[in-house]
């Protein structure tokens, strides 16, 4: 499901500004270079008309942050298990100070705008000095960026969107000082691809368009058929099945210090009554317990919501994570309002990432009218479980900027766990793949020309991507799991983020033993990209309560809070020893030090894009990552680290 906000045109202002001289050409301009471009109009959108040259648009020029090229080094210093500084996380102040854009960058952009004929009084620098901002007419923006603006229309919803047609240009000497200019080429929104919870049907809600849901069928199940022991775990997965599968039965002790978060977006909500029916059966001491609401940008919960497409995700997340961490440990709900984009979450967690009137892309990251965007101040957690995903096709600069922010927050000791998706090597519930002309579209069986399209943020190296496993029909809880069978677990290789060095050994082995023997050409997947997922946990058929009834659901949406509960338990044990939380865990997971920590998953594959996708294999694979955790072993190893 996707949230496609309409672009807010400043029509009222246009008339007032109509008399302002549009542009003047300056002889001082250096050669313009293409800064960002898009191959094609995204799936579901059509070019409608030229934008009115007098329309006013809020141009945001995102300055390049300082020292970003050291981010990997900084992170490895505190997250590589062999580093003497392992675990020495940074303060938020140190992060802000280190990455603040330089004065040279501010000056270069300012000079460019003034030389292009814009009055100094119209140009503003955001509080945190991350963006240069300007209200410009479409005509001025077109001259400044050597581009043409058009209005596009969403085929199904009729929503209009303003964007450049191909790409935009900036002077060569400015290009190195900026990340991106918005609004320019971005489209779309965050798509809820990684949940089986939306199987109830497409329903336009509150002006937002949602994709047709996919995934395995949701099956009603009689409450009596669900046992609280772990005898029937191939047929229905209950909290005790998960405890048995991973040897995870840990009692939290540092319940005040420890912070555990679950993120839910836009209109998605849990229903307290459903949680209580579930707890009554599987965790009676939790009856009446709810997550602690941290509302971001007007995010609300709605206990009268009945649409399975709007309650399935949140209900599933809390029915899994709360019993697994146990009653004494509070769980926070970060309910993100507005467009429900990850940038809104990041803005609320990190003030300097934000600006007063929207340093993010207004077409993707806007808040509801009357709501003030929250910049910083959201109480942080050590671990975040996030079962939402979108195709890795939101534009390279936008995507990289957001990924970098996950990395900066990881420096402070946060762990971000993301679902890898439920559509195999294709992306989100539409099963999108990349066509040769760069368009993302559903691909029918037999078309082998399309590129696999993994999900973002799972492909960001600074988050941990979680895939799904399942017990084959008829097997016992002590038998090996397979890659998920009821739906293909999301996995593959990023087309944007190069393979980090901590993945070289594991991913290189898969490519030479398996990946290179599959007959997929370089146009099908990018063998130099970051591999996903990193780890896996059970994803079907998960027992949940929806609208008062027990139902079998699941997805990597289930796997993610399950793995998050275990990371939270590791943090608890470390806090009890006076150590810090684990933070960014990826380099540790792939290290020699973690040999034997995971149950290797060697059966199953992840079909998609009209292909068999990738098969599982010994060691890491792009279906189940390193495998499922042996909790006790994983915890002991993390306790050895400083
Ligand atoms: C891309 O290719 C597909 C399939 O050939 C076609 O349907 C689509 O219109 C093309 N899109 C563009 C923008 O060229
Ligand atoms: C642009 O216009 C809006 C709406 O009037 C205003 O709130 C905002 O402060 C302006 N931004 C700049 C950079 O002048
Ligand atoms: C978990 O631990 C509790 C308390 O020690 C025990 O009663 C229970 O049987 C254990 N459950 C599993 C599935 O091991
Ligand atoms: C809560 O859900 C109900 C049922 O779908 C809906 O009618 C109502 O408008 C929702 N309330 C809010 C505040 O969104
Ligand atoms: C493959 O990935 C690398 C790094 O991730 C990137 O530079 C390159 O452009 C990608 N190639 C294609 C064809 O997507
Ligand atoms: C829930 O179960 C009851 C009977 O147990 C049934 O009448 C009702 O239709 C079910 N609700 C849904 C949403 O399936």
XYZ file of C-alpha atoms and ligand atoms in Angstrom:
726
model
C 0.000 0.000 0.000
C 1.323 3.398 -0.785
C 0.728 6.795 0.565
C 0.768 9.274 -2.242
C 0.271 12.752 -0.909
C -0.886 15.472 -3.192
C 1.659 18.186 -3.653
C 0.559 21.350 -1.964
C 0.698 24.087 -4.543
C 0.956 27.627 -3.329
C -1.739 28.767 -5.719
C -2.753 31.717 -3.563
C 0.751 33.095 -3.551
C 1.158 32.684 -7.278
C -1.061 35.602 -8.088
C 0.756 37.865 -5.654
C 4.115 36.960 -7.121
C 3.044 37.144 -10.744
C 4.612 40.555 -11.221
C 8.046 39.525 -9.970
C 10.648 39.418 -12.719
C 11.327 35.774 -13.376
C 15.025 35.402 -14.022
C 18.153 37.082 -15.173
C 21.093 35.245 -16.592
C 24.420 35.819 -14.975
C 27.710 35.669 -16.822
C 29.299 34.269 -13.639
C 27.578 30.912 -13.940
C 29.844 27.943 -14.423
C 28.916 24.988 -16.603
C 25.728 23.199 -15.469
C 25.981 19.506 -14.777
C 23.170 16.986 -14.463
C 22.695 16.493 -10.725
C 19.892 13.919 -10.542
C 17.653 12.277 -13.092
C 14.895 9.731 -13.433
C 14.587 7.347 -16.358
C 10.836 7.237 -16.520
C 7.551 8.229 -14.974
C 6.875 5.829 -12.084
C 4.306 3.096 -12.454
C 0.776 4.373 -11.975
C 1.485 8.010 -12.899
C 0.941 9.894 -16.168
C 2.257 13.161 -17.434
C -0.646 15.598 -17.343
C 0.403 19.163 -18.271
C 3.144 21.756 -17.980
C 3.265 23.439 -14.598
C 2.060 27.055 -14.460
C 5.223 29.204 -14.557
C 3.803 31.509 -11.853
C 3.108 28.798 -9.298
C 5.265 29.247 -6.212
C 7.157 26.234 -4.968
C 9.211 25.929 -1.759
C 12.672 25.033 -3.045
C 14.864 23.220 -0.546
C 18.518 22.847 -1.380
C 19.976 20.192 0.882
C 23.607 20.935 1.651
C 26.130 18.145 1.668
C 27.090 17.238 5.196
C 30.714 17.350 6.296
C 32.714 14.181 6.942
C 30.084 11.846 5.497
C 32.790 9.897 3.699
C 34.087 8.918 7.151
C 30.724 7.574 8.357
C 31.675 3.940 7.708
C 34.992 4.380 9.505
C 33.357 6.054 12.499
C 30.757 3.296 12.687
C 33.233 0.450 12.362
C 35.321 1.932 15.176
C 32.444 1.360 17.568
C 30.723 -1.652 15.938
C 33.507 -3.899 14.646
C 33.981 -6.578 17.307
C 37.785 -6.389 16.897
C 37.913 -2.629 17.426
C 39.349 -1.398 20.757
C 36.570 1.236 20.819
C 33.738 -1.282 20.388
C 30.556 -0.052 22.062
C 31.764 3.507 22.663
C 28.731 5.193 21.154
C 28.665 8.884 20.323
C 26.537 11.577 21.913
C 23.919 13.192 19.641
C 25.847 16.485 20.018
C 29.023 14.925 18.674
C 27.085 13.507 15.722
C 25.508 16.888 14.925
C 28.819 18.722 15.207
C 30.733 16.228 13.063
C 28.342 16.203 10.110
C 27.157 19.838 10.017
C 27.544 21.285 6.483
C 30.563 23.528 6.074
C 30.480 27.311 5.700
C 31.997 26.862 2.228
C 28.927 24.857 1.167
C 26.517 27.471 2.518
C 28.453 30.217 0.728
C 28.680 28.356 -2.581
C 24.915 27.860 -2.759
C 24.161 31.393 -1.608
C 26.455 32.889 -4.231
C 24.923 30.729 -6.950
C 21.393 31.912 -6.127
C 22.352 35.580 -5.876
C 24.329 35.429 -9.117
C 21.268 33.931 -10.733
C 19.359 37.104 -9.904
C 17.543 36.145 -6.719
C 17.323 38.757 -4.014
C 19.247 37.941 -0.839
C 16.194 38.695 1.294
C 14.349 35.740 -0.225
C 17.030 33.201 0.637
C 17.015 31.521 4.039
C 19.300 29.093 5.797
C 17.508 26.536 7.966
C 18.154 26.698 11.723
C 20.441 23.707 11.677
C 22.268 25.005 8.571
C 21.396 21.837 6.642
C 19.265 23.461 3.931
C 19.103 26.641 1.903
C 15.461 27.526 1.350
C 13.661 29.771 -1.079
C 10.128 30.277 -2.340
C 10.526 30.437 -6.112
C 8.165 30.534 -9.039
C 8.213 27.515 -11.319
C 9.800 29.781 -13.960
C 12.597 30.787 -11.577
C 13.214 27.191 -10.515
C 13.314 26.070 -14.155
C 15.946 28.664 -14.953
C 17.973 27.946 -11.835
C 17.970 24.180 -12.365
C 17.861 24.081 -16.180
C 14.818 21.862 -16.092
C 11.082 21.818 -16.912
C 8.345 21.240 -14.342
C 5.222 19.235 -15.124
C 2.101 18.180 -13.288
C 1.624 14.412 -13.171
C -1.563 12.654 -12.277
C -1.984 9.411 -10.376
C -3.959 7.087 -12.649
C -6.235 5.630 -9.975
C -6.638 8.352 -7.386
C -6.333 11.432 -9.624
C -3.873 12.938 -7.130
C -1.642 15.554 -8.773
C 2.089 15.812 -8.279
C 4.598 18.403 -9.430
C 7.989 17.190 -10.640
C 10.726 17.750 -13.182
C 10.422 15.648 -16.262
C 13.880 14.166 -16.708
C 16.415 15.620 -14.353
C 17.861 18.900 -13.148
C 21.195 20.677 -13.410
C 23.313 22.771 -11.090
C 26.579 24.642 -11.692
C 29.537 22.316 -11.602
C 31.207 24.106 -8.687
C 27.994 23.890 -6.630
C 27.329 20.197 -7.283
C 29.898 19.027 -4.748
C 28.287 21.139 -2.020
C 24.721 19.846 -2.267
C 22.913 16.553 -1.839
C 19.683 17.309 -3.629
C 17.125 19.932 -4.512
C 13.432 19.345 -3.878
C 10.812 19.297 -5.243
C 12.426 17.888 -8.357
C 12.332 14.250 -9.409
C 10.837 12.332 -6.466
C 7.505 10.571 -6.646
C 5.443 8.170 -4.659
C 5.597 7.400 -1.020
C 6.379 4.706 1.437
C 4.714 1.514 0.423
C 3.619 -0.960 2.992
C 5.000 -3.923 1.171
C 6.228 -6.000 4.019
C 3.039 -6.958 5.659
C 0.530 -9.676 5.139
C -1.752 -7.680 7.282
C -3.305 -5.696 4.449
C -4.950 -8.622 2.812
C -8.358 -7.249 3.622
C -8.594 -5.370 0.337
C -7.597 -2.078 -1.140
C -9.333 0.795 0.555
C -8.657 4.443 -0.089
C -8.425 5.976 3.366
C -8.160 9.626 4.297
C -7.120 10.686 0.816
C -4.274 8.217 0.623
C -4.058 5.651 -2.101
C -3.207 2.108 -1.145
C -1.897 -0.627 -3.360
C -3.771 -3.830 -3.838
C -2.534 -6.112 -1.102
C -0.862 -9.443 -1.725
C 0.661 -12.257 0.265
C -0.613 -15.598 1.538
C -4.303 -15.836 2.319
C -5.374 -14.851 5.821
C -7.008 -17.906 7.352
C -9.497 -17.727 10.225
C -8.735 -20.290 12.898
C -10.819 -21.464 15.848
C -9.415 -20.402 19.223
C -9.653 -24.028 20.435
C -7.390 -25.141 17.603
C -4.564 -23.009 18.993
C -2.660 -24.661 21.801
C -0.412 -22.852 24.239
C 2.189 -25.626 24.139
C 4.630 -25.909 21.242
C 3.176 -29.088 19.745
C 1.623 -27.690 16.587
C 4.054 -25.003 15.435
C 4.037 -25.861 11.713
C 0.272 -25.255 11.672
C 0.106 -22.190 13.913
C 2.915 -20.211 15.496
C 2.308 -19.027 19.056
C 4.660 -17.273 21.523
C 5.729 -20.616 23.023
C 6.608 -21.924 19.544
C 8.949 -18.948 19.126
C 10.488 -19.521 22.587
C 11.166 -23.153 21.668
C 12.408 -22.428 18.143
C 15.090 -19.990 19.274
C 15.647 -21.045 22.899
C 14.379 -17.631 23.884
C 12.867 -17.486 27.351
C 14.622 -14.539 28.919
C 13.354 -12.514 31.872
C 14.048 -8.795 31.517
C 15.540 -7.105 34.579
C 16.687 -3.631 33.457
C 13.149 -2.672 32.533
C 13.506 1.014 33.370
C 16.815 1.588 31.596
C 16.046 -0.605 28.590
C 14.086 1.021 25.743
C 12.223 -1.022 23.125
C 10.420 0.635 20.213
C 7.982 -0.407 17.480
C 7.233 2.009 14.621
C 3.799 2.231 12.946
C 2.928 4.559 10.082
C 0.025 6.810 9.114
C -3.440 5.289 9.603
C -2.183 1.939 10.825
C -3.378 1.233 14.360
C -3.542 -1.511 16.954
C -6.803 -2.312 18.702
C -6.579 -2.797 22.485
C -9.464 -5.261 22.559
C -7.705 -7.525 20.050
C -4.486 -7.396 22.062
C -6.377 -8.396 25.201
C -8.075 -11.377 23.530
C -4.660 -12.557 22.381
C -2.998 -11.930 25.752
C -5.848 -13.684 27.583
C -4.905 -16.872 25.789
C -1.129 -16.630 25.447
C 0.131 -14.135 28.050
C -2.593 -13.614 30.692
C -0.487 -11.276 32.832
C -0.409 -8.788 29.919
C -4.191 -8.331 29.767
C -4.863 -4.598 30.047
C -1.280 -3.674 29.120
C -0.733 -1.413 26.125
C 2.322 0.026 24.427
C 3.424 3.513 25.484
C 2.307 5.909 22.744
C 4.897 8.314 21.334
C 2.872 10.322 18.832
C 4.881 11.928 16.038
C 3.375 14.601 13.774
C -0.165 13.917 14.921
C 0.022 10.122 14.768
C -3.031 8.595 16.438
C -4.412 5.197 17.312
C -8.041 4.325 16.650
C -9.597 1.523 18.673
C -12.785 1.506 16.588
C -10.909 0.795 13.349
C -12.062 -2.524 11.818
C -10.335 -2.557 8.407
C -7.932 -5.523 8.507
C -5.709 -3.525 6.142
C -5.292 -0.863 8.834
C -5.071 -2.981 12.006
C -3.250 -6.097 10.810
C 0.299 -4.799 11.042
C 0.135 -3.081 14.398
C -1.900 -5.874 16.018
C 0.603 -8.442 14.780
C 3.623 -6.451 15.962
C 2.410 -5.981 19.533
C 0.896 -9.445 19.906
C 4.363 -10.795 19.129
C 6.773 -8.421 20.830
C 4.893 -7.796 24.085
C 4.558 -11.463 25.135
C 8.156 -12.150 24.059
C 9.703 -9.336 26.120
C 7.238 -9.888 28.988
C 5.095 -7.579 31.064
C 7.791 -5.830 33.150
C 9.460 -4.345 30.058
C 7.483 -1.415 28.589
C 7.311 -1.247 24.797
C 7.059 2.136 23.047
C 4.914 2.750 19.984
C 6.267 5.422 17.625
C 3.070 6.290 15.768
C 4.075 8.478 12.817
C 1.302 10.698 11.420
C 1.122 12.729 8.212
C 2.517 10.806 5.261
C 3.920 8.278 7.686
C 7.324 8.491 6.048
C 10.550 7.414 7.682
C 11.902 10.952 7.368
C 9.193 12.125 9.764
C 10.397 9.534 12.275
C 14.023 10.551 11.746
C 13.141 14.257 12.107
C 11.520 13.516 15.465
C 14.476 11.461 16.674
C 17.134 13.879 15.441
C 16.388 17.613 15.438
C 19.333 18.549 13.191
C 17.970 16.249 10.442
C 14.837 18.353 10.374
C 14.019 21.916 9.449
C 11.246 24.153 10.627
C 9.283 24.080 7.381
C 10.316 20.836 5.898
C 13.827 20.091 4.801
C 12.522 16.738 3.640
C 10.895 16.229 0.279
C 7.471 17.852 0.641
C 5.968 15.403 -1.823
C 6.967 12.426 0.314
C 7.340 13.690 3.830
C 4.554 16.111 4.627
C 2.545 16.389 7.824
C -1.210 16.958 7.987
C -2.512 20.547 7.753
C -2.520 22.192 11.150
C 0.211 19.887 12.438
C 3.672 21.203 13.205
C 6.446 18.885 12.167
C 8.281 17.510 15.175
C 12.008 18.225 15.032
C 13.793 16.249 17.713
C 12.492 15.521 21.171
C 11.026 12.042 20.631
C 12.306 9.817 23.444
C 14.811 7.427 21.847
C 14.830 3.622 22.082
C 17.785 1.268 21.772
C 16.028 -1.001 19.279
C 13.362 -0.195 16.687
C 11.200 -2.844 15.012
C 9.916 -1.520 11.664
C 7.761 -3.780 9.470
C 7.281 -1.343 6.598
C 9.099 -1.177 3.302
C 9.036 0.331 -0.140
C 10.720 -0.336 -3.468
C 14.286 0.933 -3.662
C 13.274 3.453 -6.326
C 12.616 6.723 -4.529
C 15.585 8.491 -6.117
C 19.229 7.928 -5.198
C 19.853 11.145 -3.293
C 16.691 10.935 -1.207
C 17.366 7.299 -0.405
C 21.050 7.780 0.379
C 20.352 10.777 2.589
C 17.839 8.801 4.617
C 20.137 5.793 4.858
C 22.970 8.010 6.065
C 20.696 9.278 8.819
C 20.066 5.722 10.013
C 23.865 5.409 10.121
C 24.263 8.599 12.137
C 21.673 7.438 14.656
C 23.408 4.047 14.791
C 26.519 5.934 15.963
C 24.547 6.837 19.095
C 23.818 3.161 19.855
C 20.483 2.526 18.134
C 19.567 -0.721 16.312
C 17.121 -0.439 13.398
C 15.486 -3.703 12.324
C 13.545 -3.645 9.053
C 11.375 -6.273 7.380
C 12.925 -7.418 4.087
C 9.505 -7.713 2.377
C 7.109 -10.489 1.386
C 7.500 -10.592 -2.378
C 10.753 -12.426 -2.906
C 13.094 -10.655 -5.296
C 10.293 -8.261 -6.304
C 9.227 -5.274 -4.299
C 6.131 -4.517 -2.252
C 2.635 -5.865 -2.621
C 2.482 -5.088 -6.344
C 5.474 -7.310 -7.052
C 7.407 -4.502 -8.741
C 10.559 -5.203 -10.761
C 12.782 -2.830 -12.721
C 12.109 -2.886 -16.469
C 15.035 -2.237 -18.835
C 13.847 1.356 -19.375
C 14.079 2.031 -15.638
C 10.357 1.844 -14.835
C 9.262 -0.201 -11.835
C 6.316 -2.399 -12.777
C 4.779 -5.786 -12.003
C 6.324 -8.438 -14.244
C 4.549 -11.511 -15.538
C 6.028 -14.987 -15.481
C 8.471 -15.714 -18.252
C 9.785 -12.153 -18.658
C 13.455 -12.530 -17.797
C 14.558 -9.059 -18.831
C 13.498 -7.337 -15.620
C 15.844 -6.471 -12.795
C 15.102 -7.685 -9.299
C 13.963 -4.795 -7.105
C 14.718 -5.117 -3.383
C 13.089 -3.099 -0.617
C 14.373 0.029 1.082
C 15.277 0.708 3.916
C 16.219 -3.002 4.185
C 18.951 -2.376 1.578
C 20.521 0.392 3.675
C 23.687 -1.085 5.217
C 23.117 0.716 8.527
C 19.913 -1.169 9.289
C 19.518 -4.886 9.917
C 17.192 -6.584 7.426
C 15.073 -9.483 8.684
C 13.773 -12.228 6.371
C 11.211 -14.939 7.125
C 11.361 -18.661 7.845
C 8.700 -21.303 8.412
C 8.412 -24.867 9.717
C 7.462 -27.131 6.806
C 4.048 -28.780 7.115
C 4.091 -31.738 9.488
C 7.420 -30.901 11.118
C 8.056 -30.502 14.836
C 9.344 -27.379 16.541
C 12.760 -29.062 16.893
C 13.015 -29.729 13.126
C 14.897 -27.319 10.855
C 12.992 -24.378 9.413
C 12.816 -23.586 5.709
C 12.690 -20.193 4.045
C 9.069 -19.030 4.307
C 6.776 -21.197 2.171
C 3.418 -19.384 2.312
C 4.987 -16.317 0.685
C 8.454 -15.586 -0.755
C 10.680 -13.828 1.767
C 12.159 -10.553 0.479
C 15.813 -10.609 -0.481
C 18.410 -9.849 -3.100
C 20.976 -7.173 -3.832
C 20.775 -3.403 -3.688
C 20.992 -1.490 -6.956
C 22.120 1.557 -4.995
C 24.220 0.646 -1.963
C 27.502 -1.136 -2.639
C 28.341 -4.291 -0.711
C 29.941 -3.277 2.611
C 33.233 -4.945 3.436
C 31.795 -6.811 6.435
C 29.605 -8.716 3.952
C 32.420 -9.627 1.566
C 33.210 -13.046 2.977
C 29.617 -14.302 3.391
C 28.127 -12.751 0.260
C 31.185 -13.469 -1.890
C 30.895 -17.144 -0.959
C 27.220 -17.243 -1.951
C 27.891 -15.525 -5.267
C 30.710 -17.830 -6.291
C 29.032 -21.035 -5.064
C 25.459 -20.293 -6.089
C 24.662 -16.815 -7.390
C 26.935 -16.993 -10.407
C 25.594 -20.412 -11.420
C 21.953 -19.335 -11.721
C 22.203 -17.939 -15.236
C 21.078 -14.425 -14.249
C 22.914 -11.760 -16.233
C 24.139 -8.470 -14.766
C 20.844 -6.871 -15.849
C 18.913 -9.169 -13.482
C 20.715 -8.440 -10.223
C 23.654 -6.291 -9.162
C 26.297 -8.617 -7.733
C 28.232 -5.684 -6.245
C 25.241 -4.443 -4.230
C 24.575 -4.878 -0.509
C 22.942 -8.260 0.057
C 19.684 -8.568 2.025
C 18.473 -9.846 4.407
C 21.006 -10.132 7.243
C 19.080 -12.511 9.490
C 15.731 -14.290 9.639
C 13.035 -15.398 12.051
C 9.755 -17.266 11.766
C 7.178 -15.505 9.585
C 4.216 -17.876 9.153
C 1.601 -18.970 9.923
C 1.458 -16.590 12.876
C -1.515 -16.737 15.235
C -2.984 -13.259 15.804
C -6.295 -11.733 16.799
C -7.908 -9.463 14.217
C -11.321 -7.893 14.724
C -11.939 -10.172 17.682
C -11.149 -13.427 15.886
C -8.093 -15.656 15.845
C -6.466 -15.623 12.440
C -3.322 -17.012 10.838
C -1.216 -14.178 9.439
C 2.496 -13.462 9.244
C 5.156 -12.112 6.921
C 8.565 -10.586 7.489
C 6.275 -8.245 9.441
C 6.205 -10.989 12.077
C 9.885 -11.908 11.803
C 11.006 -8.346 12.576
C 9.395 -7.846 16.021
C 10.455 -11.408 16.938
C 14.100 -10.624 16.196
C 13.707 -7.211 17.858
C 12.554 -8.897 21.086
C 15.773 -10.922 21.112
C 18.001 -7.887 20.492
C 16.145 -6.107 23.301
C 16.909 -9.070 25.582
C 20.599 -8.913 24.626
C 20.570 -5.209 25.534
C 18.899 -6.004 28.851
C 21.612 -8.487 29.807
C 24.326 -6.025 28.784
C 22.719 -3.206 30.762
C 22.604 -5.513 33.788
C 26.395 -5.881 33.491
C 26.865 -2.129 33.256
C 27.535 -2.266 29.488
C 25.810 -0.265 26.758
C 23.242 -1.422 24.189
C 24.546 -3.247 21.103
C 23.630 -0.515 18.575
C 24.527 -1.301 14.960
C 25.003 -5.077 14.964
C 25.760 -5.921 11.314
C 29.584 -6.117 11.472
C 29.325 -8.362 14.541
C 26.726 -10.668 12.962
C 28.988 -11.374 9.969
C 32.233 -11.680 11.964
C 34.201 -14.862 12.739
C 33.377 -14.170 16.358
C 29.719 -14.992 15.611
C 30.358 -18.366 13.964
C 27.753 -20.847 15.200
C 25.292 -18.221 16.447
C 22.724 -18.885 13.716
C 20.673 -21.852 12.571
C 21.613 -22.029 8.896
C 18.526 -22.243 6.664
C 19.245 -24.345 3.592
C 15.846 -25.130 2.075
C 13.508 -22.880 0.116
C 13.896 -19.913 -2.204
C 12.314 -16.530 -2.913
C 10.535 -16.390 -6.256
C 9.625 -13.118 -7.955
C 9.877 -11.069 -11.168
C 8.822 -14.122 -13.146
C 11.806 -16.152 -11.883
C 12.670 -18.665 -9.172
C 14.538 -15.863 -7.402
C 17.429 -17.101 -5.270
C 17.787 -20.479 -3.594
C 18.912 -20.785 0.024
C 22.369 -22.282 0.564
C 24.830 -23.175 3.277
C 25.961 -19.995 4.958
C 24.518 -16.593 4.089
C 21.942 -16.423 1.301
C 19.753 -13.614 -0.105
C 16.604 -15.331 1.241
C 17.229 -15.916 4.959
C 20.546 -14.098 5.475
C 22.777 -15.747 8.076
C 19.785 -17.687 9.435
C 17.713 -17.670 12.620
C 19.312 -16.954 16.009
C 20.231 -19.452 18.688
C 19.328 -16.921 21.337
C 21.474 -18.163 24.237
C 24.593 -18.335 22.086
C 23.910 -14.946 20.522
C 23.422 -13.357 23.931
C 26.560 -14.939 25.422
C 28.702 -13.679 22.546
C 27.326 -10.157 22.841
C 28.020 -10.242 26.571
C 31.704 -10.967 25.915
C 32.045 -7.746 23.917
C 32.941 -4.587 25.846
C 8.904 1.005 -20.181
O 8.723 -0.257 -20.748
C 7.432 -0.820 -20.520
C 7.429 -2.239 -21.088
O 8.011 -2.259 -22.331
C 6.358 0.066 -21.152
O 5.078 -0.475 -20.888
C 6.461 1.436 -20.529
O 5.541 2.302 -21.140
C 7.861 1.995 -20.696
N 7.912 3.246 -19.963
C 8.521 4.317 -20.445
C 8.412 5.554 -19.635
O 9.149 4.296 -21.486
C 7.699 30.376 1.823
O 6.331 30.684 1.918
C 5.687 30.080 3.026
C 4.206 30.338 2.906
O 3.966 31.695 2.849
C 6.297 30.632 4.302
O 5.705 30.017 5.425
C 7.784 30.320 4.313
O 8.391 30.876 5.450
C 8.442 30.842 3.055
N 9.819 30.346 3.025
C 10.844 31.124 2.727
C 12.180 30.437 2.695
O 10.741 32.296 2.506
C 10.090 -20.266 30.245
O 10.513 -20.023 31.576
C 9.493 -20.156 32.521
C 10.021 -19.702 33.867
O 11.324 -20.151 34.061
C 9.023 -21.609 32.531
O 7.972 -21.769 33.442
C 8.526 -21.953 31.116
O 8.178 -23.314 31.055
C 9.572 -21.677 30.083
N 8.984 -21.827 28.755
C 9.625 -22.401 27.746
C 8.867 -22.488 26.459
O 10.755 -22.829 27.838
C -11.638 5.344 13.497
O -12.125 4.263 12.752
C -13.496 4.355 12.415
C -13.895 3.060 11.747
O -13.146 2.868 10.555
C -13.685 5.558 11.520
O -15.066 5.701 11.204
C -13.218 6.802 12.251
O -13.286 7.912 11.385
C -11.775 6.623 12.699
N -11.402 7.745 13.519
C -10.361 8.511 13.212
C -10.091 9.624 14.166
O -9.673 8.329 12.221
C 25.488 -1.803 -9.110
O 25.787 -1.369 -7.798
C 26.828 -0.423 -7.738
C 27.099 -0.147 -6.283
O 26.076 -0.523 -5.486
C 26.416 0.821 -8.485
O 27.470 1.745 -8.454
C 26.079 0.452 -9.918
O 25.582 1.591 -10.574
C 25.033 -0.631 -9.944
N 24.819 -1.038 -11.319
C 23.599 -1.162 -11.834
C 23.542 -1.621 -13.247
O 22.590 -0.939 -11.188
C -15.530 -13.559 13.927
O -16.115 -14.742 14.392
C -17.523 -14.664 14.546
C -18.019 -15.963 15.111
O -17.086 -16.515 15.967
C -18.174 -14.403 13.214
O -19.557 -14.236 13.374
C -17.583 -13.143 12.619
O -18.053 -12.966 11.312
C -16.070 -13.210 12.580
N -15.567 -11.923 12.175
C -14.778 -11.778 11.140
C -14.344 -10.376 10.863
O -14.407 -12.698 10.455
